[in-house]
mmCIF file of C-alpha atoms in Angstrom:
data_model
loop_
_atom_site.group_PDB
_atom_site.id
_atom_site.type_symbol
_atom_site.label_atom_id
_atom_site.label_comp_id
_atom_site.label_asym_id
_atom_site.label_seq_id
_atom_site.Cartn_x
_atom_site.Cartn_y
_atom_site.Cartn_z
ATOM 1 C CA UNK A 143 -123.688 -22.219 -14.014
ATOM 2 C CA UNK A 144 -122.653 -19.546 -16.513
ATOM 3 C CA UNK A 145 -120.148 -16.728 -16.424
ATOM 4 C CA UNK A 146 -121.665 -13.260 -16.828
ATOM 5 C CA UNK A 147 -118.986 -11.061 -18.368
ATOM 6 C CA UNK A 148 -119.561 -7.330 -17.879
ATOM 7 C CA UNK A 149 -117.684 -5.783 -20.799
ATOM 8 C CA UNK A 150 -119.125 -2.266 -20.758
ATOM 9 C CA UNK A 151 -115.636 -0.741 -20.449
ATOM 10 C CA UNK A 152 -114.249 -2.896 -23.275
ATOM 11 C CA UNK A 153 -113.562 -0.092 -25.750
ATOM 12 C CA UNK A 154 -111.466 1.854 -23.243
ATOM 13 C CA UNK A 155 -108.194 0.026 -23.790
ATOM 14 C CA UNK A 156 -104.975 2.040 -24.054
ATOM 15 C CA UNK A 157 -104.022 3.072 -27.599
ATOM 16 C CA UNK A 158 -102.549 0.140 -29.499
ATOM 17 C CA UNK A 159 -104.115 -2.468 -27.198
ATOM 18 C CA UNK A 160 -106.873 -4.721 -28.532
ATOM 19 C CA UNK A 161 -109.883 -5.878 -26.585
ATOM 20 C CA UNK A 162 -110.448 -9.640 -26.629
ATOM 21 C CA UNK A 163 -114.079 -10.473 -25.877
ATOM 22 C CA UNK A 164 -114.864 -13.289 -23.470
ATOM 23 C CA UNK A 165 -117.655 -14.792 -25.579
ATOM 24 C CA UNK A 166 -115.456 -16.628 -28.120
ATOM 25 C CA UNK A 167 -113.379 -18.063 -25.262
ATOM 26 C CA UNK A 168 -116.441 -19.348 -23.383
ATOM 27 C CA UNK A 169 -119.404 -19.762 -25.737
ATOM 28 C CA UNK A 170 -121.730 -20.450 -22.772
ATOM 29 C CA UNK A 171 -120.944 -17.053 -21.240
ATOM 30 C CA UNK A 172 -123.464 -14.246 -20.999
ATOM 31 C CA UNK A 173 -121.783 -11.073 -22.246
ATOM 32 C CA UNK A 174 -123.049 -7.586 -21.372
ATOM 33 C CA UNK A 175 -122.013 -4.703 -23.630
ATOM 34 C CA UNK A 176 -122.977 -1.053 -23.881
ATOM 35 C CA UNK A 177 -121.689 2.227 -25.256
ATOM 36 C CA UNK A 178 -122.539 3.746 -21.865
ATOM 37 C CA UNK A 179 -119.013 3.993 -20.430
ATOM 38 C CA UNK A 180 -117.029 4.709 -23.581
ATOM 39 C CA UNK A 181 -119.479 7.247 -24.968
ATOM 40 C CA UNK A 182 -120.993 8.562 -21.697
ATOM 41 C CA UNK A 183 -124.521 7.508 -22.625
ATOM 42 C CA UNK A 184 -125.595 5.669 -19.457
ATOM 43 C CA UNK A 185 -128.659 7.878 -19.032
ATOM 44 C CA UNK A 186 -129.949 6.753 -22.420
ATOM 45 C CA UNK A 187 -130.289 3.177 -21.169
ATOM 46 C CA UNK A 188 -129.168 1.201 -24.176
ATOM 47 C CA UNK A 189 -127.203 -2.032 -23.897
ATOM 48 C CA UNK A 190 -126.714 -5.475 -25.382
ATOM 49 C CA UNK A 191 -126.821 -8.842 -23.683
ATOM 50 C CA UNK A 192 -125.362 -11.671 -25.734
ATOM 51 C CA UNK A 193 -126.489 -15.133 -24.689
ATOM 52 C CA UNK A 194 -126.419 -18.131 -27.023
ATOM 53 C CA UNK A 195 -128.446 -20.432 -24.775
ATOM 54 C CA UNK A 196 -132.151 -20.012 -25.631
ATOM 55 C CA UNK A 197 -133.396 -21.045 -22.170
ATOM 56 C CA UNK A 198 -131.076 -18.641 -20.373
ATOM 57 C CA UNK A 199 -131.917 -15.910 -22.872
ATOM 58 C CA UNK A 200 -135.630 -16.398 -22.117
ATOM 59 C CA UNK A 201 -134.931 -16.104 -18.378
ATOM 60 C CA UNK A 202 -132.901 -12.938 -18.972
ATOM 61 C CA UNK A 203 -135.723 -11.478 -21.087
ATOM 62 C CA UNK A 204 -138.212 -12.306 -18.347
ATOM 63 C CA UNK A 205 -136.065 -10.701 -15.633
ATOM 64 C CA UNK A 206 -135.589 -7.581 -17.736
ATOM 65 C CA UNK A 207 -139.334 -7.305 -18.283
ATOM 66 C CA UNK A 208 -140.228 -7.989 -14.632
ATOM 67 C CA UNK A 209 -137.831 -5.246 -13.531
ATOM 68 C CA UNK A 210 -139.140 -2.907 -16.250
ATOM 69 C CA UNK A 211 -135.747 -2.135 -17.736
ATOM 70 C CA UNK A 212 -136.604 -3.467 -21.169
ATOM 71 C CA UNK A 213 -137.994 -0.366 -22.833
ATOM 72 C CA UNK A 214 -135.684 0.927 -25.511
ATOM 73 C CA UNK A 215 -135.134 4.666 -25.420
ATOM 74 C CA UNK A 216 -135.293 6.076 -28.980
ATOM 75 C CA UNK A 217 -132.511 8.535 -28.139
ATOM 76 C CA UNK A 218 -130.456 5.574 -26.946
ATOM 77 C CA UNK A 219 -130.856 3.848 -30.309
ATOM 78 C CA UNK A 220 -129.571 6.926 -32.136
ATOM 79 C CA UNK A 221 -126.702 7.310 -29.650
ATOM 80 C CA UNK A 222 -125.799 3.632 -30.132
ATOM 81 C CA UNK A 223 -125.698 4.062 -33.915
ATOM 82 C CA UNK A 224 -123.619 7.241 -33.630
ATOM 83 C CA UNK A 225 -121.249 5.591 -31.148
ATOM 84 C CA UNK A 226 -120.445 2.729 -33.481
ATOM 85 C CA UNK A 227 -120.163 4.886 -36.613
ATOM 86 C CA UNK A 228 -116.841 5.993 -38.185
ATOM 87 C CA UNK A 229 -117.208 9.397 -36.465
ATOM 88 C CA UNK A 230 -117.801 7.624 -33.168
ATOM 89 C CA UNK A 231 -114.663 5.559 -33.734
ATOM 90 C CA UNK A 232 -112.586 8.694 -34.320
ATOM 91 C CA UNK A 233 -114.008 10.249 -31.153
ATOM 92 C CA UNK A 234 -113.286 7.052 -29.199
ATOM 93 C CA UNK A 235 -109.682 6.930 -30.420
ATOM 94 C CA UNK A 236 -109.214 10.506 -29.211
ATOM 95 C CA UNK A 237 -110.807 9.656 -25.850
ATOM 96 C CA UNK A 238 -108.586 6.608 -25.430
ATOM 97 C CA UNK A 239 -105.471 8.723 -26.025
ATOM 98 C CA UNK A 240 -106.681 11.349 -23.524
ATOM 99 C CA UNK A 241 -107.502 8.758 -20.867
ATOM 100 C CA UNK A 242 -104.169 7.062 -21.399
ATOM 101 C CA UNK A 243 -102.372 10.363 -20.825
ATOM 102 C CA UNK A 244 -104.446 10.820 -17.647
ATOM 103 C CA UNK A 245 -103.437 7.300 -16.576
ATOM 104 C CA UNK A 246 -99.765 8.003 -17.178
ATOM 105 C CA UNK A 247 -100.015 11.252 -15.193
ATOM 106 C CA UNK A 248 -101.787 9.417 -12.353
ATOM 107 C CA UNK A 249 -99.365 6.495 -12.305
ATOM 108 C CA UNK A 250 -96.265 8.694 -12.403
ATOM 109 C CA UNK A 251 -97.555 11.167 -9.796
ATOM 110 C CA UNK A 252 -98.529 8.415 -7.372
ATOM 111 C CA UNK A 253 -95.309 6.471 -7.979
ATOM 112 C CA UNK A 254 -93.250 9.555 -7.203
ATOM 113 C CA UNK A 255 -95.323 11.068 -4.383
ATOM 114 C CA UNK A 256 -96.850 7.993 -2.697
ATOM 115 C CA UNK A 257 -94.475 5.079 -3.343
ATOM 116 C CA UNK A 258 -96.002 3.057 -0.494
ATOM 117 C CA UNK A 259 -99.344 3.037 -2.363
ATOM 118 C CA UNK A 260 -98.880 1.263 -5.698
ATOM 119 C CA UNK A 261 -101.470 1.524 -8.427
ATOM 120 C CA UNK A 262 -102.815 -1.514 -10.234
ATOM 121 C CA UNK A 263 -102.263 -1.893 -13.943
ATOM 122 C CA UNK A 264 -105.008 -0.229 -15.967
ATOM 123 C CA UNK A 265 -106.400 -2.339 -18.798
ATOM 124 C CA UNK A 266 -109.768 -1.194 -20.129
ATOM 125 C CA UNK A 267 -111.299 1.456 -17.938
ATOM 126 C CA UNK A 268 -110.797 4.877 -16.419
ATOM 127 C CA UNK A 269 -111.086 3.576 -12.857
ATOM 128 C CA UNK A 270 -107.722 3.344 -11.119
ATOM 129 C CA UNK A 271 -107.203 1.068 -8.109
ATOM 130 C CA UNK A 272 -104.771 2.435 -5.521
ATOM 131 C CA UNK A 273 -103.435 0.047 -2.868
ATOM 132 C CA UNK A 274 -103.629 1.993 0.417
ATOM 133 C CA UNK A 275 -102.995 -0.998 2.696
ATOM 134 C CA UNK A 276 -99.750 0.601 3.922
ATOM 135 C CA UNK A 277 -101.799 3.490 5.332
ATOM 136 C CA UNK A 278 -104.866 1.814 6.811
ATOM 137 C CA UNK A 279 -103.178 1.245 10.178
ATOM 138 C CA UNK A 280 -102.640 5.032 10.369
ATOM 139 C CA UNK A 281 -106.201 5.859 9.304
ATOM 140 C CA UNK A 282 -108.904 3.194 8.911
ATOM 141 C CA UNK A 283 -111.076 5.194 6.468
ATOM 142 C CA UNK A 284 -108.833 6.519 3.696
ATOM 143 C CA UNK A 285 -111.775 7.308 1.400
ATOM 144 C CA UNK A 286 -113.497 9.268 4.165
ATOM 145 C CA UNK A 287 -110.271 11.104 4.956
ATOM 146 C CA UNK A 288 -109.840 12.124 1.331
ATOM 147 C CA UNK A 289 -113.359 13.567 1.230
ATOM 148 C CA UNK A 290 -113.028 15.477 4.501
ATOM 149 C CA UNK A 291 -109.401 16.633 4.232
ATOM 150 C CA UNK A 292 -108.621 16.727 0.511
ATOM 151 C CA UNK A 293 -112.062 17.441 -0.923
ATOM 152 C CA UNK A 294 -111.691 14.465 -3.260
ATOM 153 C CA UNK A 295 -114.311 11.725 -3.440
ATOM 154 C CA UNK A 296 -113.022 8.252 -4.240
ATOM 155 C CA UNK A 297 -114.753 4.899 -3.958
ATOM 156 C CA UNK A 298 -113.736 2.855 -0.922
ATOM 157 C CA UNK A 299 -112.530 -0.638 -1.705
ATOM 158 C CA UNK A 300 -114.986 -2.085 0.822
ATOM 159 C CA UNK A 301 -117.739 -1.416 -1.733
ATOM 160 C CA UNK A 302 -116.047 -3.959 -3.985
ATOM 161 C CA UNK A 303 -114.903 -6.461 -1.372
ATOM 162 C CA UNK A 304 -111.358 -5.305 -0.612
ATOM 163 C CA UNK A 305 -110.674 -2.605 1.975
ATOM 164 C CA UNK A 306 -107.003 -2.426 0.991
ATOM 165 C CA UNK A 307 -107.873 -0.286 -2.030
ATOM 166 C CA UNK A 308 -109.542 2.913 -3.100
ATOM 167 C CA UNK A 309 -110.839 3.533 -6.602
ATOM 168 C CA UNK A 310 -110.169 6.805 -8.397
ATOM 169 C CA UNK A 311 -111.989 7.952 -11.536
ATOM 170 C CA UNK A 312 -109.525 9.625 -13.946
ATOM 171 C CA UNK A 313 -112.051 10.419 -16.703
ATOM 172 C CA UNK A 314 -111.963 14.156 -16.184
ATOM 173 C CA UNK A 315 -110.234 17.300 -17.348
ATOM 174 C CA UNK A 316 -106.469 17.116 -16.887
ATOM 175 C CA UNK A 317 -106.341 20.234 -14.673
ATOM 176 C CA UNK A 318 -109.011 18.765 -12.386
ATOM 177 C CA UNK A 319 -107.115 15.461 -12.212
ATOM 178 C CA UNK A 320 -103.860 17.257 -11.410
ATOM 179 C CA UNK A 321 -105.574 19.181 -8.584
ATOM 180 C CA UNK A 322 -107.145 15.977 -7.216
ATOM 181 C CA UNK A 323 -103.841 14.102 -7.336
ATOM 182 C CA UNK A 324 -102.088 16.969 -5.550
ATOM 183 C CA UNK A 325 -104.739 16.948 -2.819
ATOM 184 C CA UNK A 326 -104.608 13.144 -2.486
ATOM 185 C CA UNK A 327 -100.816 13.056 -2.311
ATOM 186 C CA UNK A 328 -100.584 15.927 0.158
ATOM 187 C CA UNK A 329 -103.221 14.392 2.429
ATOM 188 C CA UNK A 330 -101.929 10.829 2.362
ATOM 189 C CA UNK A 331 -98.246 11.770 2.589
ATOM 190 C CA UNK A 332 -99.104 13.441 5.882
ATOM 191 C CA UNK A 333 -100.146 10.150 7.489
#
């Protein structure tokens, strides 16, 4: 059995925080990487799968071919090269600072306005987990409530195996995030 480590958010650490890849820790791991999250290139379908074991690598190659997701998009190749260029690095550093400011705004707003719903520590992503377990006895579908009452779509924790949480994407314009946080806090504080 091998660990498959999905590291497609790996570049999105807060400023000053380094990403430590799983591969050197567990050489038998299968590591999945892509510029898709950090550089918003998911539609270009370009990624890397690192697997040292030749037999496993052959099985991965076969599965990719059977499912017809193996064709390399020429635009994806150019986007990959641009992403990992010095200009791409400068852009990424700017993005990381912006996302970190969005995280700090989110954390502080929720801490102040919804203290019964703590947020999980953010490490290398723009997806914030909010613990709504204190509210689920008042309303069983917090994600549904936020769509219908606040006009904000979040991901319900059930999708990921834990109904105590909702997931909020903070990779957006600051004004839009502020409006969403206001709507979330107003709606949930009313429970």
